[in-house]
Structures are given as structure tokens and as C-alpha cells.
């Protein structure tokens, strides 16, 4: 059974498609790496890439792509809707198969070391790869963005984990980390009252007393004239999707509101959905090895 | 994306484990073939093997295994609880990936031709590979079993599709066919009244007015003192698992009975369960390509 890691690097270029193609080329041509998806966002001026493969090959392709991004992107001229601090803004590694979180953390550190030494790039380790709790949350690291990084790095508590203590003049700083696969799961309600979606989000999300691996906020879907509880499930193995679905359902009842649908954005691991089928159809003693596709991957 | 077919041959030996191991060896050593599972049943005196792989390799391994089974098994001395007519009793091919049902039918015919010519074995084609409607149902072909086959083959309508018109003296006759992946899905009820399980089975199964791709019967689970609706879903892409689950639930209500659990026996395709998650969590516009494992198999 192959050893597989996913990597979802975010690059600070989303408008010039030629540049984007140059940057992602290593993910297309490197053996042992598969480009799953990339989406260049013009408003954000940012491209989110999703690749999977054998860990050393993924690292090799990432380091090459970073080199191209550094020569193509000048953050001093970059404007976009999404907060950013580097040409290669953030590089999360996600264990997929026969690869532990500890190994993903190790891979993140190796990659960080290589990026720092090859490109004189300051690197922060984040999430599961963080060396100190203050760096677990990416938002803390990115606060101040590119324009504020020079000043930030002067503070002793913001000395980078790898690389120089000075911001790269055109490429800024990069965060490299390891995390669980994230499932983006949005639940739509038959109301256009955004307060209700926000109230429900507050009930279900970890930060305000809800489920441990759940982030949530209310969003208005103006075209459909309804609202949505927009959810990120940060560890579906511990907080199951069906649990958040049922919770939204019973919280909505108090407002006389009902769920009218949901959506999974982007990729999701098979087990996140199988899990729900097993719950709703009350399947006893089910093992993931009973899934034909799982056996094909062994 | 690899071309994959599953094959679930049934051999008429389930007691002598050394013989079983000899017979299944080609499935272990042939390149391009993966032995997913085998279960030797002493009561049935029968072994059900599940293998998957590249079509030509699966055919090659099957023909070899059949040769070993013919030299190891003498049906004149065979006794067991399961109806049987051949040393290699039945060989279904199941399209899994990048392989159409038409191609599976073609593979069944090629395999049948080879078994017939190499081993002087009479072969009937069945299910989707059947040449005439009367041979679609395996039970029709097997009727009379090994002991009645000599007489059966004298009838012009039971002339084999391939091979001699005479039963192989020790190995009988074999049925080779193609079918959809079958999901064995049993639903348990909180009663020990077998009549209720049988009544519900009658409501949901195709033969007595129920769902098109559903076979069902009531079974007593004596140890747990409950009954079960034992179900075979013969095409989960057309008759969804959640549909039969919900139907059993509402049929059970009229008897004041509830579902207490269910079980999936053996292997099931990912989509059969994802489908249920998508239904119960009302996921809109979900595509199977959003599943990471699906992408890994591409």
C-alpha cells in the first residue's frame, strides 16, 4: 500500500494565468506526484493547489515550485482580498495513507529547512508542526501580513523557526505545517435571516462552546435568498459530519427553520462520508476494509 | 486509471484446507491479480473466493485454478449443504473500474471457451452473459444439481453453451457469467417473530412486487433472539441501499417493530455507501470525484 501525503500550497498569484502555470509545472511533471486540483482566484489574487503523492516526491516538487514562485512573484507589488505574508504563503502537509501525523510533521520540518537554506526564506512552522503553542494558529503568524513582517520579526518571540531573521525582500515569509484533512461542509437553511445562521454557528463551533473539531460562521447566499452555516470540519475522525448535521438540524428547530440542503466543497476523504452512511443505516461492525476501493488501494 | 474486474468463483471444496489452498494459489501468485478474500465453509463444503485485477490476468489465474480444482475435487464423492453442479460451480465476473458490463460479458465468454476446450468441461453462460433468457437465473441452470445433470443435458434446451454435451465425470458442469457488484445488506428487527421478517421481505423484494434490484427473505438470528430481513441488492446504482432501509423501516412500523441495526456482509463498492450519506445529509451536487480515494485510483 503506497505511502501518500497531500500538500495544499497557497501561492500569492491568482491573476496572471501564465505565471500560475509556470509555478505549478513541477506538480505536473514530477514523478510520484499527482496534481489533484488548482484554483486561481482573481479577487484573492491567490492560487490554492492540491497535490498528492509519495512524500519525498511531493517535497521535491514543492521546493521547485517555491523557487519558481519566488522568481515570479514580487509581494511589494501584490494586492488581493486574502491576507498574505509570502509569495509561497502557506504549505500544509496532510497525511493520507500509511503516513502518520508525526511523519507529516517531520516532512514539514524537512521541507521548511530546505526552503530556508535554498532560498534564504524565513519560515514559521504552524499547526501540528508548530514548535510553540503561539504558532499553532496560522492567523497569529500571518497577523501584520507582508507589510508588517519586518517589524514583527524584530520581536524575539517571532524569530522564524528556519532561515534568516529578515524578511525576504520580494517573497516575504512562509508558513509550513501539518494538519488533518479538512472537510468544508456547508448547510443551507430555508430562511434569509443571517442572524439565525450565525446563532447556529455559535452553538456548533468549538470556539464558542460547540464541537471540538468544528469551525463555523453564518453566510448569506444572496442569489438563492437563503442563509448557510458555513463549516470547516478540522478532524472528521473525531467530530463526525453527521453529528454536526444533526446538531444544526435540532438548533434550527427552535427558530422554526429547516435544513434544505448541504454541500461538500472540494475534496473529502471517503471515510468522512462512509461514516455517515454507517450511522444513518445503523450498520453494525462495519470495517473500512469492506469497501472495494479501499482494497484496491492496498 | 487501471482496468479492473472482480471475479468471485465458487469451488466445491470447503473442508480440506490443504486442497483449498492448492486451488487458490494461482490467485496469490499471478501478477496483476489480487486475492481480496476467501471463505471455506465446512457445512456448505464450498469455498467462495473474491479476486480483483486486470482482466486478462484474472482470466489466466481462474483457468489455472479451475485446472487444479478439477484434479483435486471429485463431485461423485462431494456432500454439502449448498446446491452445486460442478467442481468449479460458478464463475461470475463483475466490472469494477474502466470496464463495461459488455466487456465483462466478453471476458466471461472467452473464459468459458477456454475452460471448455482445456478441460472438456460443459459450460453454461448465465446472468448478463446468458445467451437465452432461461439461463439468466443461475437457479434454473443448477436445478437437478450434479446428480441430475446427465439427464438434464440430454434435453435440447439444456445443451451447454460451450464444451461437450456430456457432463464431466468428476467435475460436472460450470456456470460462467457477468453481473453487477452485489451488496449483501441485512436489516435486524427488535422482534423474534419470523413471520414479520418474511412479510417485510415480501414487500420489498422484486419478485413479489417490491424494488427492482432487491432480493430478500426473513431469517431468524437465534442467538440474539431477533429476526432479520436478509437482503441482496443486485444493482445498487439503480436501487439505492437507503431506499430499501427506509422501506423496511416504514413496513416494520405497521407491526410496532423497529430496526435495531443492519450489517453489510463482505465487500461493497464505495458509492453504495456514499450514496446513503449524500441522501441523509442532503448533500447537493456531490460528485464521486470529490472523494480523495477516488482520485487516488485515477
Coordinates of C-alpha atoms in Angstrom, one line a residue:
Chain A
X1 CA 0.0 0.0 0.0
X2 CA 1.5 3.3 -1.1
X3 CA 2.7 5.9 1.3
X4 CA 0.7 9.1 0.5
X5 CA 0.7 12.7 1.7
X6 CA -1.4 15.6 0.4
X7 CA 0.0 19.1 0.2
X8 CA -2.1 22.2 -0.3
X9 CA 0.3 25.1 -1.0
X10 CA -1.1 28.6 -1.5
X11 CA 0.7 30.9 -3.8
X12 CA 0.2 34.7 -3.9
X13 CA -0.6 35.0 -7.6
X14 CA -4.1 34.4 -9.0
X15 CA -4.5 36.8 -11.9
X16 CA -1.7 36.0 -14.4
X17 CA -2.5 32.5 -15.5
X18 CA 0.8 32.1 -17.4
X19 CA 2.7 32.7 -14.1
X20 CA 0.3 30.3 -12.3
X21 CA 1.0 27.6 -14.9
X22 CA 4.8 28.1 -14.5
X23 CA 4.6 27.8 -10.7
X24 CA 2.5 24.6 -10.8
X25 CA 4.6 22.9 -13.5
X26 CA 6.7 20.9 -11.0
X27 CA 3.5 19.3 -9.7
X28 CA 2.5 18.2 -13.2
X29 CA 5.9 16.8 -14.3
X30 CA 7.4 15.3 -11.1
X31 CA 7.1 11.6 -11.0
X32 CA 5.3 10.2 -7.9
X33 CA 3.2 13.4 -7.6
X34 CA -0.4 13.9 -8.8
X35 CA -1.9 17.4 -9.2
X36 CA -5.5 16.9 -7.8
X37 CA -6.7 20.5 -8.3
X38 CA -5.7 24.1 -8.5
X39 CA -7.9 27.2 -8.4
X40 CA -6.6 30.7 -9.2
X41 CA -8.8 33.3 -7.5
X42 CA -8.6 36.8 -9.2
X43 CA -10.2 38.6 -6.2
X44 CA -7.9 37.0 -3.7
X45 CA -5.0 37.2 -6.2
X46 CA -4.0 33.8 -4.9
X47 CA -3.8 30.2 -6.2
X48 CA -4.6 27.2 -4.0
X49 CA -3.0 24.0 -5.3
X50 CA -3.8 20.4 -4.1
X51 CA -1.3 17.7 -4.8
X52 CA -0.8 14.2 -3.6
X53 CA 1.9 11.6 -3.8
X54 CA 4.9 9.9 -2.3
X55 CA 6.3 12.2 0.5
X56 CA 9.8 12.8 -1.0
X57 CA 8.5 13.5 -4.4
X58 CA 5.9 15.9 -3.1
X59 CA 8.7 17.7 -1.1
X60 CA 10.9 17.9 -4.2
X61 CA 8.1 19.3 -6.4
X62 CA 7.1 21.8 -3.7
X63 CA 10.7 23.1 -3.3
X64 CA 10.9 23.5 -7.1
X65 CA 7.6 25.3 -7.3
X66 CA 8.6 27.6 -4.5
X67 CA 11.7 28.5 -6.4
X68 CA 9.6 29.5 -9.4
X69 CA 7.2 31.4 -7.2
X70 CA 10.0 33.4 -5.7
X71 CA 11.3 34.4 -9.1
X72 CA 7.9 35.2 -10.5
X73 CA 6.1 36.9 -7.6
X74 CA 7.0 40.3 -6.0
X75 CA 4.9 40.8 -2.9
X76 CA 5.8 44.5 -2.9
X77 CA 3.5 44.8 -6.0
X78 CA 0.9 42.3 -4.8
X79 CA -2.7 43.3 -3.9
X80 CA -5.5 40.9 -3.2
X81 CA -8.5 40.3 -1.0
X82 CA -7.0 37.5 1.0
X83 CA -4.4 38.1 3.8
X84 CA -0.9 37.0 2.9
X85 CA 2.7 37.3 4.0
X86 CA 4.7 35.4 1.4
X87 CA 5.0 34.5 -2.3
X88 CA 4.5 31.0 -1.1
X89 CA 2.1 31.9 1.6
X90 CA 1.4 28.6 3.4
X91 CA 2.3 25.0 2.9
X92 CA 0.3 22.4 4.8
X93 CA 1.1 18.7 4.6
X94 CA -1.8 16.3 5.2
X95 CA -1.3 12.6 6.0
X96 CA -3.4 10.5 3.7
X97 CA -2.3 6.8 3.7
X98 CA 0.3 4.8 5.6
X99 CA 1.7 8.1 6.9
X100 CA 1.3 9.3 10.4
X101 CA 0.8 12.9 11.6
X102 CA 4.3 12.6 13.2
X103 CA 5.7 11.7 9.8
X104 CA 3.9 14.7 8.3
X105 CA 5.3 17.0 10.9
X106 CA 8.8 15.6 10.1
X107 CA 8.2 16.2 6.4
X108 CA 7.1 19.8 7.1
X109 CA 10.3 20.4 9.1
X110 CA 12.5 18.9 6.4
X111 CA 10.7 21.0 3.7
X112 CA 11.0 24.1 5.8
X113 CA 14.7 23.6 6.3
X114 CA 15.3 23.1 2.6
X115 CA 13.2 26.2 1.6
X116 CA 15.0 28.3 4.2
X117 CA 18.5 27.2 3.1
X118 CA 17.9 27.2 -0.7
X119 CA 16.0 30.5 -0.9
X120 CA 17.1 32.5 2.2
X121 CA 13.4 32.4 3.2
X122 CA 12.3 32.9 6.8
X123 CA 9.9 30.0 7.8
X124 CA 7.4 29.6 10.6
X125 CA 6.2 26.1 11.5
X126 CA 2.4 26.0 12.2
X127 CA -0.5 23.8 13.4
X128 CA 0.7 20.3 14.3
X129 CA 4.3 21.2 13.2
X130 CA 4.4 24.3 15.5
X131 CA 7.3 24.4 17.9
X132 CA 5.4 26.7 20.3
X133 CA 1.6 27.0 21.0
X134 CA 1.5 30.6 19.8
X135 CA 2.4 29.4 16.3
X136 CA -0.3 26.7 16.1
X137 CA -2.8 29.1 14.7
X138 CA -1.9 30.4 11.2
X139 CA -3.8 33.6 11.8
X140 CA -1.4 34.5 14.6
X141 CA 1.6 34.0 12.4
X142 CA 0.1 35.9 9.4
X143 CA -1.1 38.9 11.5
X144 CA 0.5 42.1 10.2
X145 CA 0.8 40.5 6.7
X146 CA 3.7 41.1 4.4
X147 CA 3.8 44.8 5.0
X148 CA 4.2 44.3 8.8
X149 CA 6.6 41.3 8.8
X150 CA 9.8 43.3 9.0
X151 CA 8.7 44.9 12.3
X152 CA 7.2 41.6 13.6
X153 CA 10.4 39.6 13.0
X154 CA 12.3 42.1 15.2
X155 CA 10.4 40.8 18.2
X156 CA 12.3 37.9 19.9
X157 CA 9.0 35.8 20.1
X158 CA 8.6 36.0 16.4
X159 CA 12.1 34.8 15.4
X160 CA 11.5 32.3 12.5
X161 CA 11.9 28.6 13.0
X162 CA 14.2 28.3 10.0
X163 CA 16.1 30.7 7.7
X164 CA 17.2 34.3 8.2
X165 CA 15.7 36.7 10.8
X166 CA 15.0 39.1 8.0
X167 CA 12.0 39.1 5.6
X168 CA 12.8 38.0 2.1
X169 CA 12.6 41.4 0.1
X170 CA 10.2 40.2 -2.6
X171 CA 8.9 36.8 -1.2
X172 CA 8.2 37.7 2.4
X173 CA 7.9 34.7 4.8
X174 CA 6.3 31.3 4.5
X175 CA 4.4 29.1 7.0
X176 CA 4.9 25.4 6.7
X177 CA 2.8 23.0 8.7
X178 CA 1.0 19.7 9.1
X179 CA -2.7 19.2 9.7
X180 CA -5.6 16.7 9.3
X181 CA -7.6 16.7 6.1
X182 CA -10.2 19.4 6.4
X183 CA -13.7 18.9 5.2
X184 CA -15.6 22.0 4.0
X185 CA -19.2 21.3 4.8
X186 CA -21.9 23.9 4.3
X187 CA -25.5 23.5 5.5
X188 CA -28.3 25.6 3.9
X189 CA -31.4 26.8 5.8
X190 CA -34.8 27.8 4.5
X191 CA -34.6 31.3 5.8
X192 CA -32.8 34.5 4.7
X193 CA -32.2 35.6 8.3
X194 CA -28.5 35.7 8.7
X195 CA -28.8 36.1 12.5
X196 CA -30.2 32.6 12.6
X197 CA -27.3 31.1 10.7
X198 CA -24.9 33.0 13.0
X199 CA -26.7 31.8 16.1
X200 CA -26.5 28.2 15.0
X201 CA -22.8 28.6 14.0
X202 CA -22.1 29.9 17.5
X203 CA -23.8 26.8 19.0
X204 CA -21.9 24.2 17.0
X205 CA -18.4 25.7 16.8
X206 CA -15.6 24.8 19.2
X207 CA -14.5 28.4 20.0
X208 CA -17.9 29.3 21.5
X209 CA -18.7 26.0 23.3
X210 CA -19.6 23.6 20.5
X211 CA -18.0 20.6 18.9
X212 CA -14.2 20.1 19.3
X213 CA -13.2 20.0 15.6
X214 CA -15.7 22.4 14.1
X215 CA -15.3 26.0 12.9
X216 CA -18.4 27.7 11.7
X217 CA -20.0 31.0 10.6
X218 CA -23.2 32.3 9.0
X219 CA -23.1 33.3 5.3
X220 CA -25.9 34.8 3.2
X221 CA -26.5 33.1 -0.2
X222 CA -28.0 36.2 -1.9
X223 CA -28.8 34.6 -5.2
X224 CA -30.9 31.9 -3.6
X225 CA -32.2 34.3 -0.9
X226 CA -31.3 31.8 1.9
X227 CA -28.6 31.6 4.5
X228 CA -25.9 29.0 5.2
X229 CA -24.0 27.7 8.1
X230 CA -20.5 27.5 6.6
X231 CA -18.5 24.9 8.4
X232 CA -14.9 23.6 8.4
X233 CA -14.5 20.2 10.0
X234 CA -10.9 20.1 11.1
X235 CA -10.8 16.5 12.2
X236 CA -13.6 14.4 10.8
X237 CA -12.2 11.3 12.5
X238 CA -13.1 12.8 15.9
X239 CA -16.0 15.1 15.1
X240 CA -18.2 13.2 12.6
X241 CA -20.0 15.1 9.8
X242 CA -23.4 13.5 10.7
X243 CA -23.1 14.9 14.2
X244 CA -22.7 18.5 13.1
X245 CA -25.6 17.9 10.6
X246 CA -27.9 16.6 13.3
X247 CA -26.9 19.4 15.6
X248 CA -27.6 22.1 13.0
X249 CA -31.0 20.4 12.5
X250 CA -32.0 20.5 16.1
X251 CA -30.7 24.0 16.7
X252 CA -32.6 25.2 13.6
X253 CA -35.9 23.8 15.0
X254 CA -36.1 26.4 17.8
X255 CA -36.4 29.1 15.0
X256 CA -38.9 27.1 13.1
X257 CA -36.3 26.7 10.4
X258 CA -35.3 23.6 8.4
X259 CA -32.2 22.3 6.6
X260 CA -32.9 22.5 2.8
X261 CA -29.6 21.0 1.7
X262 CA -25.9 20.9 2.2
X263 CA -22.7 20.9 0.2
X264 CA -19.2 19.5 0.4
X265 CA -16.7 21.9 -1.1
X266 CA -13.6 20.4 -2.8
X267 CA -12.2 17.1 -1.7
X268 CA -13.2 14.9 1.2
X269 CA -11.8 11.6 2.5
X270 CA -14.1 8.6 1.8
X271 CA -14.3 7.7 5.5
X272 CA -15.9 11.1 6.3
X273 CA -19.0 10.1 4.2
X274 CA -19.0 6.3 4.8
X275 CA -19.2 7.2 8.5
X276 CA -22.5 9.0 8.0
X277 CA -23.9 6.1 6.0
X278 CA -23.0 3.7 8.8
X279 CA -24.7 6.0 11.3
X280 CA -27.9 6.6 9.4
X281 CA -28.4 3.0 8.3
X282 CA -27.2 1.7 11.7
X283 CA -24.7 -0.7 10.2
X284 CA -23.0 -2.8 12.9
X285 CA -19.3 -3.7 13.0
X286 CA -18.6 -2.1 9.7
X287 CA -14.9 -2.1 8.7
X288 CA -13.4 0.3 6.0
X289 CA -11.7 -2.8 4.6
X290 CA -15.1 -3.9 3.4
X291 CA -15.0 -1.1 0.8
X292 CA -13.8 -2.5 -2.6
X293 CA -11.9 0.8 -3.4
X294 CA -10.1 0.6 -0.1
X295 CA -8.8 -2.8 -1.0
X296 CA -7.8 -1.6 -4.4
X297 CA -5.5 1.0 -2.7
X298 CA -3.8 -1.6 -0.5
Chain B
X1 CA -6.7 4.6 -14.3
X2 CA -6.3 0.8 -14.2
X3 CA -8.8 -1.5 -15.9
X4 CA -10.2 -3.8 -13.1
X5 CA -12.6 -6.7 -12.9
X6 CA -13.7 -8.7 -9.9
X7 CA -14.2 -12.5 -10.1
X8 CA -16.0 -14.5 -7.3
X9 CA -15.5 -18.2 -8.2
X10 CA -17.2 -20.8 -6.0
X11 CA -15.3 -24.1 -5.6
X12 CA -17.0 -27.3 -4.3
X13 CA -14.5 -27.9 -1.5
X14 CA -14.7 -26.3 1.9
X15 CA -13.4 -28.9 4.3
X16 CA -9.9 -29.9 3.3
X17 CA -8.0 -26.7 3.8
X18 CA -4.9 -28.0 2.0
X19 CA -6.9 -28.6 -1.1
X20 CA -8.5 -25.2 -0.8
X21 CA -5.0 -23.6 -0.6
X22 CA -3.8 -25.5 -3.7
X23 CA -6.8 -24.3 -5.6
X24 CA -6.5 -20.6 -4.7
X25 CA -2.7 -20.5 -5.3
X26 CA -2.9 -19.1 -8.8
X27 CA -4.9 -16.1 -7.3
X28 CA -2.0 -15.4 -4.9
X29 CA 1.0 -15.8 -7.3
X30 CA -0.4 -14.4 -10.6
X31 CA 0.9 -10.9 -11.4
X32 CA -1.9 -8.4 -11.9
X33 CA -4.3 -10.3 -9.6
X34 CA -5.2 -9.6 -6.0
X35 CA -6.8 -12.1 -3.7
X36 CA -9.3 -10.0 -1.8
X37 CA -10.9 -12.7 0.3
X38 CA -11.7 -16.4 0.5
X39 CA -14.0 -18.2 2.9
X40 CA -14.2 -22.0 3.1
X41 CA -17.5 -23.2 4.6
X42 CA -17.5 -26.7 6.2
X43 CA -21.3 -27.0 6.2
X44 CA -21.6 -26.0 2.6
X45 CA -18.4 -27.8 1.7
X46 CA -17.7 -24.9 -0.6
X47 CA -15.2 -22.1 -0.9
X48 CA -16.1 -18.6 -2.1
X49 CA -13.1 -16.7 -3.5
X50 CA -13.0 -13.0 -4.3
X51 CA -10.2 -11.7 -6.5
X52 CA -9.7 -8.5 -8.4
X53 CA -7.3 -7.4 -11.1
X54 CA -6.5 -6.8 -14.7
X55 CA -9.0 -8.8 -16.9
X56 CA -6.5 -11.0 -18.8
X57 CA -4.6 -11.8 -15.6
X58 CA -7.8 -12.7 -13.7
X59 CA -8.8 -15.0 -16.6
X60 CA -5.4 -16.7 -16.6
X61 CA -5.4 -17.3 -12.8
X62 CA -9.0 -18.5 -13.0
X63 CA -8.3 -21.0 -15.7
X64 CA -5.3 -22.3 -13.8
X65 CA -7.3 -22.6 -10.5
X66 CA -10.0 -24.4 -12.4
X67 CA -7.4 -27.0 -13.6
X68 CA -6.3 -27.6 -10.0
X69 CA -9.9 -27.8 -8.8
X70 CA -10.7 -30.4 -11.5
X71 CA -7.8 -32.6 -10.4
X72 CA -8.5 -32.2 -6.7
X73 CA -12.3 -32.4 -6.5
X74 CA -14.4 -35.4 -7.3
X75 CA -18.1 -34.4 -7.2
X76 CA -19.2 -38.1 -7.1
X77 CA -17.9 -38.0 -3.5
X78 CA -19.0 -34.5 -2.6
X79 CA -21.6 -33.8 0.0
X80 CA -22.5 -30.3 1.4
X81 CA -25.4 -28.1 2.4
X82 CA -25.2 -25.8 -0.7
X83 CA -26.6 -26.8 -4.1
X84 CA -23.9 -27.5 -6.6
X85 CA -23.3 -28.9 -10.0
X86 CA -19.6 -28.6 -10.6
X87 CA -16.1 -28.7 -9.0
X88 CA -15.9 -25.1 -10.2
X89 CA -19.5 -24.4 -9.5
X90 CA -20.0 -20.8 -10.7
X91 CA -17.7 -18.1 -12.0
X92 CA -19.2 -14.5 -12.0
X93 CA -17.2 -11.6 -13.5
X94 CA -18.0 -8.1 -12.1
X95 CA -16.9 -4.9 -13.8
X96 CA -15.2 -2.6 -11.2
X97 CA -13.3 0.1 -13.0
X98 CA -12.9 1.3 -16.6
X99 CA -14.6 -1.9 -17.7
X100 CA -18.1 -2.1 -19.0
X101 CA -20.7 -4.8 -18.4
X102 CA -20.4 -5.6 -22.2
X103 CA -16.6 -6.2 -21.7
X104 CA -17.3 -8.3 -18.6
X105 CA -19.7 -10.4 -20.7
X106 CA -17.0 -10.8 -23.4
X107 CA -14.5 -11.8 -20.7
X108 CA -17.0 -14.4 -19.4
X109 CA -17.4 -15.9 -22.9
X110 CA -13.7 -16.0 -23.5
X111 CA -13.1 -17.7 -20.1
X112 CA -15.9 -20.1 -20.8
X113 CA -14.5 -21.1 -24.2
X114 CA -11.1 -21.7 -22.7
X115 CA -12.3 -23.8 -19.7
X116 CA -14.4 -25.8 -22.1
X117 CA -11.6 -26.6 -24.6
X118 CA -8.8 -27.1 -22.0
X119 CA -10.7 -29.3 -19.6
X120 CA -13.6 -30.8 -21.7
X121 CA -16.0 -29.1 -19.4
X122 CA -19.6 -28.3 -20.3
X123 CA -20.3 -24.6 -19.6
X124 CA -23.5 -22.6 -19.2
X125 CA -23.4 -18.8 -19.6
X126 CA -25.6 -17.0 -17.0
X127 CA -26.9 -13.6 -15.9
X128 CA -25.8 -10.8 -18.2
X129 CA -23.7 -13.3 -20.2
X130 CA -26.7 -15.6 -20.8
X131 CA -27.4 -16.4 -24.5
X132 CA -31.1 -17.1 -23.8
X133 CA -33.4 -15.7 -21.0
X134 CA -34.0 -19.2 -19.5
X135 CA -30.3 -19.2 -18.5
X136 CA -30.2 -15.8 -16.9
X137 CA -31.2 -17.2 -13.5
X138 CA -28.4 -19.4 -12.0
X139 CA -31.0 -21.4 -10.0
X140 CA -32.6 -22.6 -13.3
X141 CA -29.3 -23.8 -14.5
X142 CA -28.3 -25.5 -11.3
X143 CA -31.7 -27.2 -10.8
X144 CA -31.1 -31.0 -10.6
X145 CA -27.6 -30.4 -9.3
X146 CA -24.6 -32.6 -10.2
X147 CA -26.6 -35.8 -9.8
X148 CA -29.3 -34.7 -12.2
X149 CA -27.1 -33.1 -14.9
X150 CA -26.6 -36.1 -17.2
X151 CA -30.3 -36.3 -17.7
X152 CA -30.7 -32.5 -18.0
X153 CA -28.1 -32.2 -20.7
X154 CA -30.0 -34.7 -22.9
X155 CA -32.7 -32.1 -23.3
X156 CA -32.1 -30.0 -26.4
X157 CA -32.9 -26.7 -24.4
X158 CA -30.1 -27.6 -22.0
X159 CA -27.3 -28.1 -24.5
X160 CA -24.3 -26.3 -22.9
X161 CA -23.1 -23.0 -24.4
X162 CA -19.5 -24.3 -24.7
X163 CA -17.8 -27.7 -24.4
X164 CA -19.1 -31.3 -24.7
X165 CA -22.8 -32.2 -24.4
X166 CA -21.8 -34.7 -21.7
X167 CA -21.2 -33.9 -18.0
X168 CA -17.5 -34.1 -16.9
X169 CA -17.4 -37.4 -14.9
X170 CA -15.8 -35.9 -11.8
X171 CA -16.1 -32.1 -12.3
X172 CA -19.7 -31.8 -13.5
X173 CA -20.6 -28.6 -15.3
X174 CA -19.8 -24.9 -14.6
X175 CA -21.7 -21.7 -15.0
X176 CA -19.8 -18.6 -16.1
X177 CA -21.4 -15.2 -16.1
X178 CA -21.2 -11.5 -15.6
X179 CA -23.2 -9.4 -13.1
X180 CA -23.2 -6.1 -11.2
X181 CA -21.5 -6.0 -7.8
X182 CA -23.9 -7.4 -5.3
X183 CA -24.3 -5.9 -1.9
X184 CA -25.4 -8.2 0.9
X185 CA -27.3 -6.0 3.3
X186 CA -29.2 -7.4 6.3
X187 CA -31.5 -5.4 8.5
X188 CA -32.3 -6.6 12.1
X189 CA -35.6 -6.1 13.8
X190 CA -36.5 -5.9 17.5
X191 CA -38.8 -9.0 17.4
X192 CA -38.3 -12.8 17.2
X193 CA -41.3 -13.2 15.0
X194 CA -40.0 -14.7 11.8
X195 CA -43.4 -14.0 10.1
X196 CA -42.9 -10.3 10.4
X197 CA -39.4 -10.5 8.7
X198 CA -40.9 -12.6 5.9
X199 CA -43.8 -10.3 5.4
X200 CA -41.4 -7.3 5.1
X201 CA -39.2 -9.3 2.8
X202 CA -42.2 -9.9 0.5
X203 CA -43.0 -6.2 0.4
X204 CA -39.5 -5.1 -0.6
X205 CA -38.3 -7.7 -3.0
X206 CA -38.7 -7.5 -6.7
X207 CA -40.2 -11.0 -7.2
X208 CA -43.3 -10.2 -5.1
X209 CA -43.9 -6.6 -6.2
X210 CA -41.1 -4.6 -4.4
X211 CA -37.9 -2.9 -5.5
X212 CA -36.5 -3.8 -8.9
X213 CA -32.9 -4.8 -7.8
X214 CA -33.7 -6.3 -4.4
X215 CA -33.9 -10.0 -3.3
X216 CA -35.0 -10.6 0.3
X217 CA -36.0 -13.2 2.8
X218 CA -36.7 -13.5 6.6
X219 CA -34.0 -15.2 8.7
X220 CA -34.1 -16.0 12.5
X221 CA -31.0 -14.9 14.4
X222 CA -31.4 -17.5 17.2
X223 CA -28.5 -16.4 19.4
X224 CA -29.7 -12.8 19.6
X225 CA -33.4 -13.9 19.7
X226 CA -34.4 -11.5 16.9
X227 CA -35.2 -11.8 13.2
X228 CA -33.5 -10.3 10.2
X229 CA -34.6 -9.2 6.7
X230 CA -31.7 -10.7 4.7
X231 CA -31.2 -8.7 1.5
X232 CA -29.2 -8.9 -1.7
X233 CA -29.0 -5.7 -3.6
X234 CA -28.3 -6.8 -7.2
X235 CA -27.7 -3.3 -8.6
X236 CA -27.1 -0.6 -6.0
X237 CA -26.7 2.0 -8.8
X238 CA -30.4 1.7 -9.6
X239 CA -31.9 0.6 -6.3
X240 CA -30.1 2.5 -3.5
X241 CA -29.4 1.0 -0.1
X242 CA -31.0 3.8 1.8
X243 CA -34.2 3.3 -0.1
X244 CA -34.5 -0.3 1.0
X245 CA -33.6 0.7 4.5
X246 CA -36.3 3.3 4.7
X247 CA -38.8 0.9 3.2
X248 CA -38.1 -1.8 5.8
X249 CA -38.4 1.0 8.4
X250 CA -41.9 2.0 7.3
X251 CA -43.1 -1.5 6.7
X252 CA -41.9 -2.5 10.2
X253 CA -44.0 0.3 11.7
X254 CA -47.3 -1.4 11.0
X255 CA -46.2 -4.3 13.3
X256 CA -45.0 -1.9 16.0
X257 CA -41.5 -3.2 15.2
X258 CA -38.3 -1.2 14.8
X259 CA -34.9 -1.6 13.1
X260 CA -32.2 -2.3 15.7
X261 CA -29.3 -2.4 13.3
X262 CA -28.0 -3.7 10.0
X263 CA -25.0 -5.3 8.5
X264 CA -23.0 -5.3 5.3
X265 CA -21.6 -8.8 4.6
X266 CA -18.3 -8.9 2.7
X267 CA -17.3 -6.3 0.2
X268 CA -19.3 -3.3 -1.0
X269 CA -18.4 -0.6 -3.5
X270 CA -17.7 2.8 -2.0
X271 CA -20.5 4.5 -4.0
X272 CA -23.2 2.2 -2.4
X273 CA -22.5 3.9 1.0
X274 CA -21.5 7.4 -0.2
X275 CA -24.9 7.5 -1.8
X276 CA -26.6 7.0 1.5
X277 CA -24.5 9.7 3.2
X278 CA -25.5 12.1 0.4
X279 CA -29.2 11.2 0.8
X280 CA -29.3 11.5 4.6
X281 CA -27.2 14.7 4.8
X282 CA -29.0 16.2 1.7
X283 CA -25.7 17.0 0.0
X284 CA -26.4 18.9 -3.2
X285 CA -24.4 18.3 -6.5
X286 CA -22.0 15.9 -4.9
X287 CA -19.6 14.2 -7.4
X288 CA -17.7 11.0 -6.6
X289 CA -14.5 12.8 -7.9
X290 CA -14.7 14.8 -4.7
X291 CA -13.6 11.7 -2.8
X292 CA -9.8 11.7 -2.3
X293 CA -9.6 7.9 -2.6
X294 CA -11.4 8.1 -6.0
X295 CA -8.7 10.5 -7.2
X296 CA -6.0 8.2 -5.9
X297 CA -7.4 5.4 -8.1
X298 CA -7.5 7.5 -11.3

